[in-house]
PDB file of C-alpha atoms in Angstrom:
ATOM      1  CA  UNK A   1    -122.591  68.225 -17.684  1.00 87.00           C
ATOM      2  CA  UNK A   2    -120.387  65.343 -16.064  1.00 91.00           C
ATOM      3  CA  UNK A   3    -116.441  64.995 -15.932  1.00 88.00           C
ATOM      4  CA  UNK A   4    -115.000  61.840 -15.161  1.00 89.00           C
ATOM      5  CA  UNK A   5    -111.624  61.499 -13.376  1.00 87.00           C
ATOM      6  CA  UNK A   6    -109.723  58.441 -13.679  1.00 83.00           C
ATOM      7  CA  UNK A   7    -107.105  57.315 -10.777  1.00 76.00           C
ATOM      8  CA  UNK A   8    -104.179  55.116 -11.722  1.00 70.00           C
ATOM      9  CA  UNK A   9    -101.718  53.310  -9.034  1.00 70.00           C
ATOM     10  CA  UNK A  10     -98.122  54.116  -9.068  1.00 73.00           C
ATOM     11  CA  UNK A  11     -96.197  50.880  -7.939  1.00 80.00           C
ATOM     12  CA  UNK A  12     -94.187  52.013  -4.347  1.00 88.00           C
ATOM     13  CA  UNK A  13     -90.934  50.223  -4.836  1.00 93.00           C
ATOM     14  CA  UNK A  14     -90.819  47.821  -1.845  1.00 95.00           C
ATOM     15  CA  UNK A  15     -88.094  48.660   1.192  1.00 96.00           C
ATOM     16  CA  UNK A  16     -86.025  46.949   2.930  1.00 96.00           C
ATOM     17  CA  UNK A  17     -84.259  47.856   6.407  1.00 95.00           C
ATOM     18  CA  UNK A  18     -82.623  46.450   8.930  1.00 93.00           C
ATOM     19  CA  UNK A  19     -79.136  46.065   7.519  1.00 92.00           C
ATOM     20  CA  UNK A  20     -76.004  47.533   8.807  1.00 86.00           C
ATOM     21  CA  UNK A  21     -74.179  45.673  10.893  1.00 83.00           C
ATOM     22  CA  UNK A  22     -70.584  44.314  10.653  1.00 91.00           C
ATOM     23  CA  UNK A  23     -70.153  40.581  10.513  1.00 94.00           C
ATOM     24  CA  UNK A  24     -66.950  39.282  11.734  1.00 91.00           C
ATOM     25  CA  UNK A  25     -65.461  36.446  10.174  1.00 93.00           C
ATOM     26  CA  UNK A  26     -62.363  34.415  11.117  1.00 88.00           C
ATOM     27  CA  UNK A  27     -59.747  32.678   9.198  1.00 87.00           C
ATOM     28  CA  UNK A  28     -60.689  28.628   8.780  1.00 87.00           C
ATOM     29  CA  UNK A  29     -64.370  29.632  10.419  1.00 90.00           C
ATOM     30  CA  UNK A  30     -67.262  28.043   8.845  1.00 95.00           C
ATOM     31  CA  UNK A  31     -70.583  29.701   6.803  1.00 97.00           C
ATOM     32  CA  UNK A  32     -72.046  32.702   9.181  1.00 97.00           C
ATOM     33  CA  UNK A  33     -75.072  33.978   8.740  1.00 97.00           C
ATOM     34  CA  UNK A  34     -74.952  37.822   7.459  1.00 97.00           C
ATOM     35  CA  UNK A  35     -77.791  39.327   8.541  1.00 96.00           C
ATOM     36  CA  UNK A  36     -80.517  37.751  10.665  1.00 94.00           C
ATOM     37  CA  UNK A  37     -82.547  40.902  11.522  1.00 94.00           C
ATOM     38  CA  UNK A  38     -83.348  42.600   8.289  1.00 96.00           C
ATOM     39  CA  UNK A  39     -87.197  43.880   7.813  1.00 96.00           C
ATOM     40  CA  UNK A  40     -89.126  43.983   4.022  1.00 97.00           C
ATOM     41  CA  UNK A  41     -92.010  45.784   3.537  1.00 95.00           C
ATOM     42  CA  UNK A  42     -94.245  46.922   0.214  1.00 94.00           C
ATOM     43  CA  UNK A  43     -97.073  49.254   0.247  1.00 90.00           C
ATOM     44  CA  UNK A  44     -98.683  48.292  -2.365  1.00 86.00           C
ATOM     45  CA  UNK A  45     -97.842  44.551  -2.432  1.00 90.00           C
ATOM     46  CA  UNK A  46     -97.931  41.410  -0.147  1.00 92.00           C
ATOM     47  CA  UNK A  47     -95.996  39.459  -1.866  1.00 94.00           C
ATOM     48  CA  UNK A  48     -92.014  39.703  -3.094  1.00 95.00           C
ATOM     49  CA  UNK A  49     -90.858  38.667  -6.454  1.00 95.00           C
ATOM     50  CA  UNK A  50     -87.016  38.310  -6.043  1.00 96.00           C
ATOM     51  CA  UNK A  51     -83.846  39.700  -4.384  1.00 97.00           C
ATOM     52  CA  UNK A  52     -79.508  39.844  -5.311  1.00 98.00           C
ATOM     53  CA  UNK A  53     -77.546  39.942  -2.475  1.00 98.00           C
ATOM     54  CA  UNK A  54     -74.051  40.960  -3.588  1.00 98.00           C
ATOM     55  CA  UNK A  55     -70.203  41.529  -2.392  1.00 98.00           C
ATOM     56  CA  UNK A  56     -69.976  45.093  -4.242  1.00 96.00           C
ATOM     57  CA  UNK A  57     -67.080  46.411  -2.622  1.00 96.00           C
ATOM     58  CA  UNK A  58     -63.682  44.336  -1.599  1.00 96.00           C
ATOM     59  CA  UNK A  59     -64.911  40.982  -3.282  1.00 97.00           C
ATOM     60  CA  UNK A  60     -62.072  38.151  -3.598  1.00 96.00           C
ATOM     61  CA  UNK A  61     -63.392  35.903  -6.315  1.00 97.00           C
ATOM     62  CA  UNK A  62     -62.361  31.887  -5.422  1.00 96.00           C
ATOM     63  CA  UNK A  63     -62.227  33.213  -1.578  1.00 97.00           C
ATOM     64  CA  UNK A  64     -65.698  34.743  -1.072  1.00 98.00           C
ATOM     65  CA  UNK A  65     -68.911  32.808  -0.946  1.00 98.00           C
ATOM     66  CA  UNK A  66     -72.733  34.060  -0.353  1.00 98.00           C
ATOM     67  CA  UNK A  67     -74.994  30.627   0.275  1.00 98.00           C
ATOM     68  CA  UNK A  68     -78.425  30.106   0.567  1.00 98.00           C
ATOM     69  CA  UNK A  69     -80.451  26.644   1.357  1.00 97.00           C
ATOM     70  CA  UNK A  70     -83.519  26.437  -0.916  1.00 97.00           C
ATOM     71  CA  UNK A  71     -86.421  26.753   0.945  1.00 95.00           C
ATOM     72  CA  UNK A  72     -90.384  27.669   0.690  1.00 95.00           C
ATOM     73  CA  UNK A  73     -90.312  27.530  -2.973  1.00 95.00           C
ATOM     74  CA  UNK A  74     -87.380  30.058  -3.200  1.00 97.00           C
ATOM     75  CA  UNK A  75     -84.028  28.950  -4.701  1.00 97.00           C
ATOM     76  CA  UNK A  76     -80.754  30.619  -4.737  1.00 98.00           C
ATOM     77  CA  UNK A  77     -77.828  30.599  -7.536  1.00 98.00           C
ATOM     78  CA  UNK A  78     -74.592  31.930  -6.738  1.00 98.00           C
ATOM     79  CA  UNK A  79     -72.532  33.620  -9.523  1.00 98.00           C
ATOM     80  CA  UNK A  80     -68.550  33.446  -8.269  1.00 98.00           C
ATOM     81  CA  UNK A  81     -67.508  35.504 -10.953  1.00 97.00           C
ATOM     82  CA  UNK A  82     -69.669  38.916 -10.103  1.00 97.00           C
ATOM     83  CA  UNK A  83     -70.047  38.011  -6.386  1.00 98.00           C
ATOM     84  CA  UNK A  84     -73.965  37.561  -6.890  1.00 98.00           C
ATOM     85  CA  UNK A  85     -75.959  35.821  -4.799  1.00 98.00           C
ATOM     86  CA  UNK A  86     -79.682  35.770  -6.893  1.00 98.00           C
ATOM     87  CA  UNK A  87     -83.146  34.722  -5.036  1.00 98.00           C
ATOM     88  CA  UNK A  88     -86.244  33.754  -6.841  1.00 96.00           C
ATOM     89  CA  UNK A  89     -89.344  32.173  -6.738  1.00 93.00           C
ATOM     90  CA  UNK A  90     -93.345  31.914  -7.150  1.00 93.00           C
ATOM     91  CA  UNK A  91     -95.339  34.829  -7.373  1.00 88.00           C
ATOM     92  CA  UNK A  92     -96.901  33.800  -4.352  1.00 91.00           C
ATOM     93  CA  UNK A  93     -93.797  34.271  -2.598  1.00 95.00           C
ATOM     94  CA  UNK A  94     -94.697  36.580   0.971  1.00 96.00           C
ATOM     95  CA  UNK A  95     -93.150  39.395   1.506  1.00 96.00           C
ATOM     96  CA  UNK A  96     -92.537  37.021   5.492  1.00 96.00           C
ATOM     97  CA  UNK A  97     -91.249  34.376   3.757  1.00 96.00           C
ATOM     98  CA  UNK A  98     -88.583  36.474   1.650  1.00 97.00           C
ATOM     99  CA  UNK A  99     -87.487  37.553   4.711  1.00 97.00           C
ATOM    100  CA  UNK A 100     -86.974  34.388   6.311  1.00 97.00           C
ATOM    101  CA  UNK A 101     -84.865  33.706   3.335  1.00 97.00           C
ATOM    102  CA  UNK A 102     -82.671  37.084   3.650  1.00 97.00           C
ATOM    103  CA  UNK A 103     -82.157  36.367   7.183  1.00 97.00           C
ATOM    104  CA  UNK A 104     -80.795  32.977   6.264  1.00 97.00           C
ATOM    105  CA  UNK A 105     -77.779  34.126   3.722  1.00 98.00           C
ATOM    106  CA  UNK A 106     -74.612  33.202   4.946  1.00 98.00           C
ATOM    107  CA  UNK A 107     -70.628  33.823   4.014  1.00 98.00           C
ATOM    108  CA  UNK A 108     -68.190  31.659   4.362  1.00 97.00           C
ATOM    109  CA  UNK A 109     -64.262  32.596   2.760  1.00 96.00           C
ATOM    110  CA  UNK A 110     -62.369  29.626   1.734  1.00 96.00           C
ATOM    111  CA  UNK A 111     -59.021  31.091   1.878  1.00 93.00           C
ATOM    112  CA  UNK A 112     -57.816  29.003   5.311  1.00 86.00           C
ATOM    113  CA  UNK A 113     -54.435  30.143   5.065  1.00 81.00           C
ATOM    114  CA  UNK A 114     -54.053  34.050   4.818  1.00 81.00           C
ATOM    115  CA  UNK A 115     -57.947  36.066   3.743  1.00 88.00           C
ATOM    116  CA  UNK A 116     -57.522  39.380   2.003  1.00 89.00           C
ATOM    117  CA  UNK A 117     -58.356  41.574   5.160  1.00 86.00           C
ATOM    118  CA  UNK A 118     -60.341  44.044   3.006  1.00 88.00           C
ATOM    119  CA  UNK A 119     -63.793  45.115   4.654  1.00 93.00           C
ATOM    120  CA  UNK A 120     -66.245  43.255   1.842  1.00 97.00           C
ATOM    121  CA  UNK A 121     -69.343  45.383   1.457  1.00 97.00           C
ATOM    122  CA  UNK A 122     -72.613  43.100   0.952  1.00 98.00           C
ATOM    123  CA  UNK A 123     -75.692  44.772  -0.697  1.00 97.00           C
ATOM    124  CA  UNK A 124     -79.146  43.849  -0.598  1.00 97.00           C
ATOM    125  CA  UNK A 125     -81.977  44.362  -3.116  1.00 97.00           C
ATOM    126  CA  UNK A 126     -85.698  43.063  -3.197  1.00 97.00           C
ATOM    127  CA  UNK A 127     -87.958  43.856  -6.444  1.00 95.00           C
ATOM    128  CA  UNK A 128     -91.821  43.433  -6.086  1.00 93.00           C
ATOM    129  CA  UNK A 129     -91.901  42.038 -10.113  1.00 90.00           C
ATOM    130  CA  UNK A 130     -92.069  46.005 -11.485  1.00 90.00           C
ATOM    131  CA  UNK A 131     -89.418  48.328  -8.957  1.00 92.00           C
ATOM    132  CA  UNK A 132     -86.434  47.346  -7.054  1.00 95.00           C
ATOM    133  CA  UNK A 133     -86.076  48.752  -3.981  1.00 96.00           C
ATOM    134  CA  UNK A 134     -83.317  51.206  -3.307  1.00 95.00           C
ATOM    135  CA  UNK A 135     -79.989  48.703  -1.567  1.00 96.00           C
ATOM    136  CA  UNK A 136     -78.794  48.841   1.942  1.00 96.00           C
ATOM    137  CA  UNK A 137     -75.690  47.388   2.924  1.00 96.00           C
ATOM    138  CA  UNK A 138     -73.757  45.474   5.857  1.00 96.00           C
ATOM    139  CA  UNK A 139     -70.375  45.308   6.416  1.00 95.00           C
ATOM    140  CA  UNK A 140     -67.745  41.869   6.406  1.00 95.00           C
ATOM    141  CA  UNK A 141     -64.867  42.022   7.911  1.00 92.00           C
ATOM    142  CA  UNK A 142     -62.626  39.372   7.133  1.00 91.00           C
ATOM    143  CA  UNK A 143     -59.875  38.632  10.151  1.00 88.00           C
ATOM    144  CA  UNK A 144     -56.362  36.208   9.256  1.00 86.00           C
ATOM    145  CA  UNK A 145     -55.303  34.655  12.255  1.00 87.00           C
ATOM    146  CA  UNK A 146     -51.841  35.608  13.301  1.00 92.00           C
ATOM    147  CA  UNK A 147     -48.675  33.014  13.178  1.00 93.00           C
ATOM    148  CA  UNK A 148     -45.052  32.130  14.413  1.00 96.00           C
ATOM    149  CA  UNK A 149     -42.349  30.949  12.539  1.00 95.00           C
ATOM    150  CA  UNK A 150     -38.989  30.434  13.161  1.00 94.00           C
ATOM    151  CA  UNK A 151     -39.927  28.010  15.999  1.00 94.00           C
ATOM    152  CA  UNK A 152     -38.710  24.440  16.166  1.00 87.00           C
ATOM    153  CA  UNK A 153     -35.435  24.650  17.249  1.00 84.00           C
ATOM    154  CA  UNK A 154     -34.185  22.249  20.452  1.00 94.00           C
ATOM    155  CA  UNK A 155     -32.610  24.019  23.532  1.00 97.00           C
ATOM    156  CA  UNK A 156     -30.298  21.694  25.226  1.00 97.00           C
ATOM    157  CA  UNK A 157     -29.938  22.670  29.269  1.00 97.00           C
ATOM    158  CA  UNK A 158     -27.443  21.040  31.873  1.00 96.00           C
ATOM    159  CA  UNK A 159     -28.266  20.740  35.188  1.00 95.00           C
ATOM    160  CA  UNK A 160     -26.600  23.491  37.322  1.00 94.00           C
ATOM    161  CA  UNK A 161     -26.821  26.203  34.639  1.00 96.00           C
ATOM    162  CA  UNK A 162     -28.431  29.449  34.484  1.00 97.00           C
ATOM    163  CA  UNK A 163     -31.449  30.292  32.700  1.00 98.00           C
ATOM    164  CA  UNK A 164     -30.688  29.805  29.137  1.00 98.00           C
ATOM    165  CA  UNK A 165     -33.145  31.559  26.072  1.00 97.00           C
ATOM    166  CA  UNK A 166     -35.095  29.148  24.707  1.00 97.00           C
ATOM    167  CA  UNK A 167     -35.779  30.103  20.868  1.00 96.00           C
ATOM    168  CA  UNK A 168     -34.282  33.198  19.754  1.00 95.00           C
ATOM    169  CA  UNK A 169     -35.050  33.701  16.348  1.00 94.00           C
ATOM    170  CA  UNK A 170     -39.437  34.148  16.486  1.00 96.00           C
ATOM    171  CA  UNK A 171     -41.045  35.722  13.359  1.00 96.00           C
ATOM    172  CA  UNK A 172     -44.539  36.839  13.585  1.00 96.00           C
ATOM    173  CA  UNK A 173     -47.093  37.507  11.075  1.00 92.00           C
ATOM    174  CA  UNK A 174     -50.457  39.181  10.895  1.00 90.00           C
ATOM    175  CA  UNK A 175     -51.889  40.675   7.729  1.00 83.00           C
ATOM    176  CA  UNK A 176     -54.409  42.796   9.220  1.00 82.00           C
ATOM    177  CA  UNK A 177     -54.019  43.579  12.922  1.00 86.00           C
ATOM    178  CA  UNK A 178     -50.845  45.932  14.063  1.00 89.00           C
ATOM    179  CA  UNK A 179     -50.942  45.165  17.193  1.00 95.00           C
ATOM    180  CA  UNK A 180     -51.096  41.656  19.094  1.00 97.00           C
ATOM    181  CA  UNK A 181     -53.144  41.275  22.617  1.00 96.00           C
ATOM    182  CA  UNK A 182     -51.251  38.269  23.790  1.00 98.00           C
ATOM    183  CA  UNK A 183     -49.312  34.634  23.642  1.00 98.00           C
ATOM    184  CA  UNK A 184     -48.845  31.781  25.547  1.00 98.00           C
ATOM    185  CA  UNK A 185     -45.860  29.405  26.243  1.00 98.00           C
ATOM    186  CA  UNK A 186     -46.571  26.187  27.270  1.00 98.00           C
ATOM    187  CA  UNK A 187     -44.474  23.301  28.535  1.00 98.00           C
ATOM    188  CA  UNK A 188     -46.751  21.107  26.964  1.00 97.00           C
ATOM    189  CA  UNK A 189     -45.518  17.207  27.533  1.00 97.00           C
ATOM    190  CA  UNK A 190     -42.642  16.221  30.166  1.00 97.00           C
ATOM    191  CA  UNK A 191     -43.459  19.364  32.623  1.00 98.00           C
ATOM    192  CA  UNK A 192     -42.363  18.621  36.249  1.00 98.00           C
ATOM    193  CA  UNK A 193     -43.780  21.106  38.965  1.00 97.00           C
ATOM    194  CA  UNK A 194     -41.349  22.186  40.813  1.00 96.00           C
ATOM    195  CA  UNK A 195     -38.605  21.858  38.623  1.00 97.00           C
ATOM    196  CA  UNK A 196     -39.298  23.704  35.380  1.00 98.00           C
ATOM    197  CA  UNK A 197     -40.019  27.560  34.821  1.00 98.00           C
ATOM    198  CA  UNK A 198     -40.302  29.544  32.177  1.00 98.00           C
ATOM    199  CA  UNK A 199     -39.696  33.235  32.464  1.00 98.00           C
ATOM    200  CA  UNK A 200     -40.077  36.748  30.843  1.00 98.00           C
ATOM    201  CA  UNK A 201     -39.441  40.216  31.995  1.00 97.00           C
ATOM    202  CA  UNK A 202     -42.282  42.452  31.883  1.00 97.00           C
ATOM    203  CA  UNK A 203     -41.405  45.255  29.177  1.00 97.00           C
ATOM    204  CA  UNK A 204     -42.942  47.549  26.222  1.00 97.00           C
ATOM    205  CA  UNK A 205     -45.897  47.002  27.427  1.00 97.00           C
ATOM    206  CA  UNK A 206     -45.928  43.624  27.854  1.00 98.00           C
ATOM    207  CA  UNK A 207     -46.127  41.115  31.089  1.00 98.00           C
ATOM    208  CA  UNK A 208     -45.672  37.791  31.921  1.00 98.00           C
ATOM    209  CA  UNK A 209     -47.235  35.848  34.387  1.00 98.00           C
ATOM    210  CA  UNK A 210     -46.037  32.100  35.486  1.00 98.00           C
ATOM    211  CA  UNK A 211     -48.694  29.402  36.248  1.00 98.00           C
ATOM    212  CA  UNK A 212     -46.543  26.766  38.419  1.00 97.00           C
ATOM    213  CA  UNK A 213     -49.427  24.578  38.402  1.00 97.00           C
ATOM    214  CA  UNK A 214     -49.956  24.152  34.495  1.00 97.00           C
ATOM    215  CA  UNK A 215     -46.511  25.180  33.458  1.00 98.00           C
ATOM    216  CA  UNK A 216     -47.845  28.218  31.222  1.00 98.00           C
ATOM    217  CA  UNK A 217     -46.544  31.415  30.621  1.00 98.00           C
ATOM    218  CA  UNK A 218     -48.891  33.792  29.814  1.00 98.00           C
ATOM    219  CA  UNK A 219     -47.782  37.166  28.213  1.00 98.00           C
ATOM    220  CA  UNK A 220     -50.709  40.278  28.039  1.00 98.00           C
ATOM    221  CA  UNK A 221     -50.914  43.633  26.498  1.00 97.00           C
ATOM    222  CA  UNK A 222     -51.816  45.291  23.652  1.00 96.00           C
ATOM    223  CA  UNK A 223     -48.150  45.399  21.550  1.00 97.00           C
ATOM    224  CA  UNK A 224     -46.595  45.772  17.705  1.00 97.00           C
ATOM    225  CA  UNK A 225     -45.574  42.233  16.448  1.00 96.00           C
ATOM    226  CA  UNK A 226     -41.960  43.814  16.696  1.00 96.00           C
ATOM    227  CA  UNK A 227     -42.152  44.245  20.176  1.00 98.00           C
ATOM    228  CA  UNK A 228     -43.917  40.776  20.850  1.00 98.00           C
ATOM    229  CA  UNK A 229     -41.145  39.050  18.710  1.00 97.00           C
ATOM    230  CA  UNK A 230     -38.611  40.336  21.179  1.00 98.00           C
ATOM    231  CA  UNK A 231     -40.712  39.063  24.184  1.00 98.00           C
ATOM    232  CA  UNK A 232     -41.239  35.892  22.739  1.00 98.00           C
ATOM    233  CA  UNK A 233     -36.996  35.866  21.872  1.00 97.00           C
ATOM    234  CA  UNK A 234     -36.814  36.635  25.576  1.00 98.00           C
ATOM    235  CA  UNK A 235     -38.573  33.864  26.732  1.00 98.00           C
ATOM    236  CA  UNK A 236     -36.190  31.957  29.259  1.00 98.00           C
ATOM    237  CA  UNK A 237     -35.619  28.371  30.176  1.00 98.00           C
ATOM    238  CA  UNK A 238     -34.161  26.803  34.037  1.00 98.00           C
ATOM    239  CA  UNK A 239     -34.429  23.649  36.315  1.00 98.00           C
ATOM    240  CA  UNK A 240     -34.299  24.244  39.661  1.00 97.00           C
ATOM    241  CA  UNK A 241     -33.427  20.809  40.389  1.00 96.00           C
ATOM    242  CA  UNK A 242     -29.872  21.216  41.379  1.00 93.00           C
ATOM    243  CA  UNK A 243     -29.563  17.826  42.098  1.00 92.00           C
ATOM    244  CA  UNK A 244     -30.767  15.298  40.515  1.00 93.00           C
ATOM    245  CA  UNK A 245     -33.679  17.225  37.219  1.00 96.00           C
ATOM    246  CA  UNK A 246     -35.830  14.702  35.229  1.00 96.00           C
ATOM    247  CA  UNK A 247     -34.489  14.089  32.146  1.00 95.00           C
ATOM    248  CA  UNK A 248     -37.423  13.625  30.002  1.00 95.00           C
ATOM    249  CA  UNK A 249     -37.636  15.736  27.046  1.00 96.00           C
ATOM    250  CA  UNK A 250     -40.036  19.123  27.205  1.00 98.00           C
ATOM    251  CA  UNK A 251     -42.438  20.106  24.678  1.00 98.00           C
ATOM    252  CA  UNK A 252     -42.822  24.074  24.566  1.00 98.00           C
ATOM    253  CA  UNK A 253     -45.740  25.488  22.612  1.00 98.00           C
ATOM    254  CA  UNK A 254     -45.843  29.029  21.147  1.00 98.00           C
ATOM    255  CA  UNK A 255     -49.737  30.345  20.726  1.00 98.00           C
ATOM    256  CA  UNK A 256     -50.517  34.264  20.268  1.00 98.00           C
ATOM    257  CA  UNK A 257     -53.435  35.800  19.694  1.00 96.00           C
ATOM    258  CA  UNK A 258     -54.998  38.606  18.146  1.00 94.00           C
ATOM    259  CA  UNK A 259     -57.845  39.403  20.352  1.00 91.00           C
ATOM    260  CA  UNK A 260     -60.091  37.878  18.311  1.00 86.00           C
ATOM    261  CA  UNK A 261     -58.218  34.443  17.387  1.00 88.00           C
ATOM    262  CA  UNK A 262     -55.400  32.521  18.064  1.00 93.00           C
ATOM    263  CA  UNK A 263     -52.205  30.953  16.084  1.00 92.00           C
ATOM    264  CA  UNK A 264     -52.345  27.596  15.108  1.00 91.00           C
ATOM    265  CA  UNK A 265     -49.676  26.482  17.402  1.00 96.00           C
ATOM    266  CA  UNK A 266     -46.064  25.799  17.010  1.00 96.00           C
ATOM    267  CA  UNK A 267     -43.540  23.753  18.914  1.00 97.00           C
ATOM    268  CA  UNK A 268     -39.816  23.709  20.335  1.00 96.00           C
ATOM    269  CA  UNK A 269     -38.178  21.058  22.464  1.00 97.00           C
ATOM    270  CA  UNK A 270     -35.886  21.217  25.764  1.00 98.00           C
ATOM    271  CA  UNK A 271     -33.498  18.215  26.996  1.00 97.00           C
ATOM    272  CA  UNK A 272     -32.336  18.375  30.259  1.00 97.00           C
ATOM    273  CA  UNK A 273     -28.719  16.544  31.215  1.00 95.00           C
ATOM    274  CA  UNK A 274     -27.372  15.453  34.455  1.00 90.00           C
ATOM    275  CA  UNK A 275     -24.040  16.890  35.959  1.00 87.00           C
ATOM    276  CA  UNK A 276     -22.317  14.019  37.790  1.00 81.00           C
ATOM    277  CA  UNK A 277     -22.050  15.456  41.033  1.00 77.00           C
ATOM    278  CA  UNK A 278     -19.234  14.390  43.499  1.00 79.00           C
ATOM    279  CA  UNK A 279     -19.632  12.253  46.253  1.00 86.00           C
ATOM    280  CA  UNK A 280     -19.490  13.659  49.697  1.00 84.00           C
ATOM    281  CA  UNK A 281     -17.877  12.565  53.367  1.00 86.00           C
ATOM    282  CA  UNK A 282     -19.358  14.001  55.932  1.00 85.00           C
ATOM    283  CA  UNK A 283     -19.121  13.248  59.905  1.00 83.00           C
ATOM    284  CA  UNK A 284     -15.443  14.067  60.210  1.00 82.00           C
ATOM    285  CA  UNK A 285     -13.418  16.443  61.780  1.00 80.00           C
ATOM    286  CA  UNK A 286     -13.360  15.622  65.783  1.00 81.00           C
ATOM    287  CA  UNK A 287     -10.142  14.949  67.339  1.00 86.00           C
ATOM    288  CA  UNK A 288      -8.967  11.609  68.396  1.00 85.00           C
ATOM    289  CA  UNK A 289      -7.181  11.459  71.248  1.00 87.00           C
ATOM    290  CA  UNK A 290      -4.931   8.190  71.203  1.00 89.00           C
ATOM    291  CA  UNK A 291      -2.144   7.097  74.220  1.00 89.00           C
ATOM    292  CA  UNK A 292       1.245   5.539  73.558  1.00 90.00           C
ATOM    293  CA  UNK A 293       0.989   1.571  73.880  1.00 88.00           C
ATOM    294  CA  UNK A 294      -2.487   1.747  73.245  1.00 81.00           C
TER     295      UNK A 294
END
């Protein structure tokens, strides 16, 4: 007698790997790519039949964008309202060349002003034309550069005087970072060496450190914005020219950072006046002796 066994396939959903990182993005920055080392594989198949990449977690809709550049056959449509990024193409399509195309998805976020901070959370999917493979995910985190207001104000110093503050009411803002890293302040047109110097006294945390040459203040450590307010508001202004200081007008410029970007800069001014000094006679005081009938 004969039995006869019959073997049927079950399709292996296809796998992909590789995925995981974070991808930093900065305020203003252009299209990144998310991923460029992500690995596809199928057991049972050598070619891919489509993928989604998608922001399921934290997605801003009119700030976050996933991109692709047609390529190989394999097009890309973006759906802004779901946060969809779909990939398709011929059934010929390799399981290499879908890769290529992962590897090439970028994100951009339009918002150049102030980004929602939230971590976005992109997930990827391949399907083989029957099973979609199970998703793996990287991470986006979106950074807003910090920035100064309050700044613009013009700090009028007369020759002879003592250091004088030169902006006093600083407001800092930074929608996702606590802490700051550092600033500069920069006498940044009309700087004379030698005459001008900026000044701060090292405290919470925080020190200054005076480049002569370049007429920069520099101010490091890691510090709240509240405590970096107060060392910008500290900030001090003098001419050492006791004589006769050059009265062009000074451009300060106010740039923190941070750690990862810096403000878009912002500026205050500084006149210097002269003091009329008085005029001196010097040479005297010998005695003259002088003789009757002379």
């Amino acid at each position: 007698v004969v039995s006869t066994i019959s073997v049927s396939d079950v399709n292996d959903a296809p796998v992909i790997s590789g995925a995981g990182e974070t991808l930093p993005f900065v305020e203003d920055g252009s299209a990144v790519v998310i991923d460029s080392s992500l690995s596809l594989s199928d057991e049972d198949n050598t070619n891919i039949a489509g993928a989604t990449i998608a922001i399921s977690d934290g997605y801003i809709q009119g700030e976050d964008v996933l991109a692709f550049t047609n390529a190989n056959g394999i097009t890309g449509v973006w759906d802004a309202e779901s946060g969809k990024l779909t990939l398709s193409g011929p059934a010929t399509a390799t399981i290499a060349v879908y890769e290529a195309a992962l590897e090439s998805v970028t994100y951009q976020n339009l918002n150049d002003v102030g980004p929602n901070p939230l971590t976005r959370t992109v997930s990827w999917i391949i399907e083989d034309g029957t099973s979609p493979s199970a998703a793996v995910i990287s991470l986006i985190g979106v950074n807003s550069a910090p920035s100064i207001t309050g700044v613009g104000s013009s700090l009028a110093f007369t020759e002879d005087a003592a250091a004088k503050i030169v902006d006093d009411s600083i407001s800092l803002l930074d929608t996702n970072n606590t802490f700051l890293q550092g600033a500069t302040i920069t006498i940044s047109s009309g700087y004379v060496s030698g005459e001008d110097v900026l000044a701060f006294s090292n405290a919470n945390g925080i020190t200054g450190s005076w480049n002569s040459g370049a007429g920069v203040l520099t101010l490091s450590g890691a510090a709240t914005k509240a405590n970096y307010e107060l060392a910008l508001e500290s900030v001090t202004y003098i001419n050492t020219n006791t004589i006769d200081p050059n009265n062009a007008s000074r451009t300060v410029t106010w740039v923190v950072n941070d750690g990862t970007v810096n403000s878009s800069a912002v500026v205050s001014t500084i006149s210097v006046s002269d003091v009329n000094d008085a005029p001196v006679i010097s040479g005297a005081g010998g005695t003259m002796s002088f003789t009757e009938d002379d």
